[in-house]
Coordinates of C-alpha atoms in Angstrom, one line a residue:
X1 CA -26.6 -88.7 -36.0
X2 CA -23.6 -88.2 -34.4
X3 CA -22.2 -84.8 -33.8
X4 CA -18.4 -83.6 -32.4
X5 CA -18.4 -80.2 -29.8
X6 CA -14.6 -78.7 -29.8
X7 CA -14.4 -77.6 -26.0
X8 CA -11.0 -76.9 -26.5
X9 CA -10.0 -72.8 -26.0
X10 CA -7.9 -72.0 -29.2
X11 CA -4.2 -71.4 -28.3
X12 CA -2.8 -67.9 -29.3
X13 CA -0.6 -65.2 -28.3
X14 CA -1.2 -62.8 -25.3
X15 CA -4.3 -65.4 -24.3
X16 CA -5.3 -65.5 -20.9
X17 CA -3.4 -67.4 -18.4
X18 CA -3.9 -68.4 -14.5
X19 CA -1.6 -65.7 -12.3
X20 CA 1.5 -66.4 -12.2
X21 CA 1.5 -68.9 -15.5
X22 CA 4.1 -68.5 -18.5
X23 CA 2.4 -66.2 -21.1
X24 CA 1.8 -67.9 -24.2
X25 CA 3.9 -66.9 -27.6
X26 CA 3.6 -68.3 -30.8
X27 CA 5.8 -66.7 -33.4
X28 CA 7.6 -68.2 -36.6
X29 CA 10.6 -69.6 -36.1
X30 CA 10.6 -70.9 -40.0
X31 CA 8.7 -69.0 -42.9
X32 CA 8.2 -70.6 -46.0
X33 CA 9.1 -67.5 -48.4
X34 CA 12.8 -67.3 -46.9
X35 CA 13.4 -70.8 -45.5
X36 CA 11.0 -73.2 -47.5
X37 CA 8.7 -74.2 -45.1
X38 CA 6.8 -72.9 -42.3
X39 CA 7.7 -73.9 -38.3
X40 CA 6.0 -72.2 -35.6
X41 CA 7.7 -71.6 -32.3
X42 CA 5.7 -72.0 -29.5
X43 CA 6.4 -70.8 -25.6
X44 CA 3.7 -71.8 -23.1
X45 CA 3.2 -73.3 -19.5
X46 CA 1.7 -76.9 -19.3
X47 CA -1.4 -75.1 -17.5
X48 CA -2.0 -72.7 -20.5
X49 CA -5.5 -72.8 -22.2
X50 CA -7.8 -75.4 -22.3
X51 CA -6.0 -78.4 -19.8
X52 CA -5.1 -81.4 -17.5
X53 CA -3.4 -81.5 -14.3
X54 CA -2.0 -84.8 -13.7
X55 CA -1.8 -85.7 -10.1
X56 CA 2.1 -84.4 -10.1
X57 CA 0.2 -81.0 -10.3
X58 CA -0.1 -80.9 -6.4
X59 CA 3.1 -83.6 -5.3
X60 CA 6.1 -84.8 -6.6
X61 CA 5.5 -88.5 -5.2
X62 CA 2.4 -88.3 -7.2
X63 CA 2.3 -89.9 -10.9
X64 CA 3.2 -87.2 -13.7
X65 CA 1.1 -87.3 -17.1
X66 CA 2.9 -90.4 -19.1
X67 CA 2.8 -92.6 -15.9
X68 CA -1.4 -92.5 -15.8
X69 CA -3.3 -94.7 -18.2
X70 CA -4.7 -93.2 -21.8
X71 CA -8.3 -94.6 -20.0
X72 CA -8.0 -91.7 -17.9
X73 CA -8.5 -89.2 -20.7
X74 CA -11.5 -90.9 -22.7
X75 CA -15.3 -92.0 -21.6
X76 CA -18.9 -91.7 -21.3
X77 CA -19.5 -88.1 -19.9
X78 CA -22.0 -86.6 -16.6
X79 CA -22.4 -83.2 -16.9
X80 CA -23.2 -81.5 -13.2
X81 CA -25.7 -78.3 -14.6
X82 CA -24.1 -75.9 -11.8
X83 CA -24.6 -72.8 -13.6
X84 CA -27.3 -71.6 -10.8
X85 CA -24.5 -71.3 -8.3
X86 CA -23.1 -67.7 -8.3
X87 CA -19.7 -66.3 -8.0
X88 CA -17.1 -67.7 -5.2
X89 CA -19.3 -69.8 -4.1
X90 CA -18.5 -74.1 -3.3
X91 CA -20.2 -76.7 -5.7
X92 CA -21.9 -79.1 -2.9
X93 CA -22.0 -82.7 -2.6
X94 CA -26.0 -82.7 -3.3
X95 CA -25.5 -81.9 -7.3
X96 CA -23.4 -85.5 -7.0
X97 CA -25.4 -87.4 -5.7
X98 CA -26.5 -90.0 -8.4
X99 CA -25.3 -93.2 -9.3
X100 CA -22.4 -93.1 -11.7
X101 CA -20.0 -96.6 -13.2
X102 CA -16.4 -95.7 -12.6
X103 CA -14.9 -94.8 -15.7
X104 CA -17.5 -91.8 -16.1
X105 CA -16.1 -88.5 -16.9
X106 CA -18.0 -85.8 -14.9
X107 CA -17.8 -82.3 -16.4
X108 CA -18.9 -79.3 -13.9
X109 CA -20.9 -76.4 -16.3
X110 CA -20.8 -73.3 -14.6
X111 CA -21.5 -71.0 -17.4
X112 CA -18.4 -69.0 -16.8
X113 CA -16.5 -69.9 -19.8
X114 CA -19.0 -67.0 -21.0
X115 CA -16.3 -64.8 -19.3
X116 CA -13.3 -65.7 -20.4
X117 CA -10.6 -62.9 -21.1
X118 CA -12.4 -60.4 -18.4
X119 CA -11.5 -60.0 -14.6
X120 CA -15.1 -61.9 -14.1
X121 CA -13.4 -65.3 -15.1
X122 CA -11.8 -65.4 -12.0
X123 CA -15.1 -65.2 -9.6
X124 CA -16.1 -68.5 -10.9
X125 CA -18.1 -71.5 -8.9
X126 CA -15.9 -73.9 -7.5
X127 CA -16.0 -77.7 -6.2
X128 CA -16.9 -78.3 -2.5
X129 CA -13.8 -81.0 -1.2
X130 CA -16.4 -82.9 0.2
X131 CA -18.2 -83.0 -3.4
X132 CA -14.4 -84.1 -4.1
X133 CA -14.3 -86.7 -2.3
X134 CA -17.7 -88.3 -3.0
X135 CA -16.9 -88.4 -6.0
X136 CA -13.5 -90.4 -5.6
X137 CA -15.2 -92.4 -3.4
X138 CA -17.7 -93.1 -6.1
X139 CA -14.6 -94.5 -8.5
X140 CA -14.5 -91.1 -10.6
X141 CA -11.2 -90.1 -11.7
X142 CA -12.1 -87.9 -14.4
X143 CA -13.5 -84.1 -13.3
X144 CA -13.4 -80.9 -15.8
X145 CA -15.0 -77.6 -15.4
X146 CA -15.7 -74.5 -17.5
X147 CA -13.3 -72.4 -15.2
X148 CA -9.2 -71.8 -14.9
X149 CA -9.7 -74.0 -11.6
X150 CA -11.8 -76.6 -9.4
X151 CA -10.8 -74.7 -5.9
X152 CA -11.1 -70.5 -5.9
X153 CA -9.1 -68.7 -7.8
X154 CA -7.7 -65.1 -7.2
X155 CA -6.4 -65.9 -3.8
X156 CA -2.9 -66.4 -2.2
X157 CA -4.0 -69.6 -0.7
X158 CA -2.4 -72.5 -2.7
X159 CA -4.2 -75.4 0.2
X160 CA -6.0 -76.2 -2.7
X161 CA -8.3 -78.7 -1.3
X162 CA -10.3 -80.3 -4.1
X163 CA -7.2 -80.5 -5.6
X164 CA -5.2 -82.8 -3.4
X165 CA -8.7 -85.0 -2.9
X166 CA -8.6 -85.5 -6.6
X167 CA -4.9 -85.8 -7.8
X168 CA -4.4 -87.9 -3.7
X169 CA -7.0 -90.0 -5.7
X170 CA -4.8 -90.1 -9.1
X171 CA -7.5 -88.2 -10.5
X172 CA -7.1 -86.2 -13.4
X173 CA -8.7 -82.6 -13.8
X174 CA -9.5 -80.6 -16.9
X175 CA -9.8 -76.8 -17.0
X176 CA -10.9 -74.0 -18.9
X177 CA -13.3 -76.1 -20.9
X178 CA -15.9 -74.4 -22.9
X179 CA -19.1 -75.6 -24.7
X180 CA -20.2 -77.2 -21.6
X181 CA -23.6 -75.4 -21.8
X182 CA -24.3 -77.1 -25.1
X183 CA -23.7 -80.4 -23.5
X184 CA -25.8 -80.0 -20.6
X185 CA -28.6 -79.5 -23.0
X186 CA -27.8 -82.3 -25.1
X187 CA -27.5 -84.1 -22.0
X188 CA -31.4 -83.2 -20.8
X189 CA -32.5 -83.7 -24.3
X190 CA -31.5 -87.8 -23.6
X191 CA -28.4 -87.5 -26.0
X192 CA -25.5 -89.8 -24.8
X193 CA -21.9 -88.2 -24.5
X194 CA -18.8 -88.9 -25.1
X195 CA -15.9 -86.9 -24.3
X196 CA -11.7 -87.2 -25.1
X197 CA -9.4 -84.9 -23.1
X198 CA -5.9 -86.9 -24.7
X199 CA -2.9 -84.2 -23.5
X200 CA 0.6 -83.6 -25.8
X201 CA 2.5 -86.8 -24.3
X202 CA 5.0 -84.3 -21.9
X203 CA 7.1 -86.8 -20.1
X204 CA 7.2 -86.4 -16.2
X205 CA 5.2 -83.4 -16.8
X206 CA 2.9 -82.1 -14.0
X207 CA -0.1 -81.5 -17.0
X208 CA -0.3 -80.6 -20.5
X209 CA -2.9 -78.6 -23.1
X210 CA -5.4 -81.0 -24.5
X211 CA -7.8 -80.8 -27.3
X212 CA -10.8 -81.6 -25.5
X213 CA -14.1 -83.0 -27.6
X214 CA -17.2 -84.0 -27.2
X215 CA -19.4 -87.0 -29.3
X216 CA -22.9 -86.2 -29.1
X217 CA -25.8 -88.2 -30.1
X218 CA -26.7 -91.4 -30.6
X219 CA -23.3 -93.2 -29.7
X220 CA -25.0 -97.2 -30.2
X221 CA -24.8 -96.4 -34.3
X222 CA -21.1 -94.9 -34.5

């Protein structure tokens, strides 16, 4: 059997969003009982909800989201169990430190998608730079987490430095996932994983919401 985990946070009105991001508004712009048919109007930042940053994110000389291949955004899944590491404090390179094919995408639980919507979000774990750069140096160019970032949040210090290892490396980088508990598990059960982050096709945008899902199970029969 063969089973699909949404990790995707839904999208909705007044929904949390990283400081300084657009707030998300969807409100009709069409309704079917006075103009025929319903059309929603949507307002949001490329960051909002569940995401990628393409490696534009962090430099302009870097590629945007329609200039990186559709492999980028598809393949057999790692998930790093880093949900004994507490609050603010750096995911090390020792949790990284198995062989994985390039190609693999490596999903960081932290449990803290348990928070989401409370100040708590915002304490979350957060990837080491040089767990970053093992990683690119193992040919991973793939990375989500359960949290609104990979480097601290709730600070006025945009150095960032995960994120310029990763998007240097054309990487791309998923945030606010959720469900990644449930995969962990399935993952020390011996289930094989699957996972599809595919953005909205922005062009020469920096990132865009995904719908991010997970196949789960025994992947040789689908």
């Amino acid at each position: 059997m063969v089973r699909l985990i949404d990790l995707t946070r839904p999208i909705h009105t007044g929904m949390p969003v990283f400081p300084g991001d657009p707030e998300v508004l969807l409100e009709p712009a069409l309704r079917a009982a006075t103009d025929g048919v319903n059309v929603l109007r949507v307002h949001l930042g490329s960051q909002s909800g569940t995401h990628v940053d393409a490696p534009a994110h962090l430099d302009d000389s870097l590629p945007t989201l329609d200039q990186l291949p559709l492999e980028r955004f598809v393949g057999p899944a790692w998930i790093v169990d880093a949900r004994s590491v507490p609050a603010h404090t750096a995911i090390g390179p020792t949790l990284f430190d198995v062989d994985l094919p390039p190609g693999t995408v490596v999903l960081i639980a932290t449990g803290w998608s348990s928070r989401w919507g409370t100040p708590d979000y915002f304490t979350h774990p957060y990837l080491h730079l040089e767990a970053a750069q093992l990683l690119v140096d193992k040919g991973i160019r793939t990375i989500g987490i359960d949290a609104p970032s990979i480097d601290p949040s709730g600070t006025d210090d945009l150095d960032l430095p995960a994120h310029r290892i990763l998007c240097g490396a054309h990487a791309v980088i998923a945030e606010n996932l959720t469900a990644l508990d449930e995969l962990s598990n399935a993952q020390a059960s011996g289930e094989s994983i699957e996972v599809s982050l595919f953005p909205l096709p922005l062009r020469g945008a920096d990132g865009a919401p995904i719908r991010a899902v997970a196949r789960v199970g025994d992947l040789s029969c689908s």
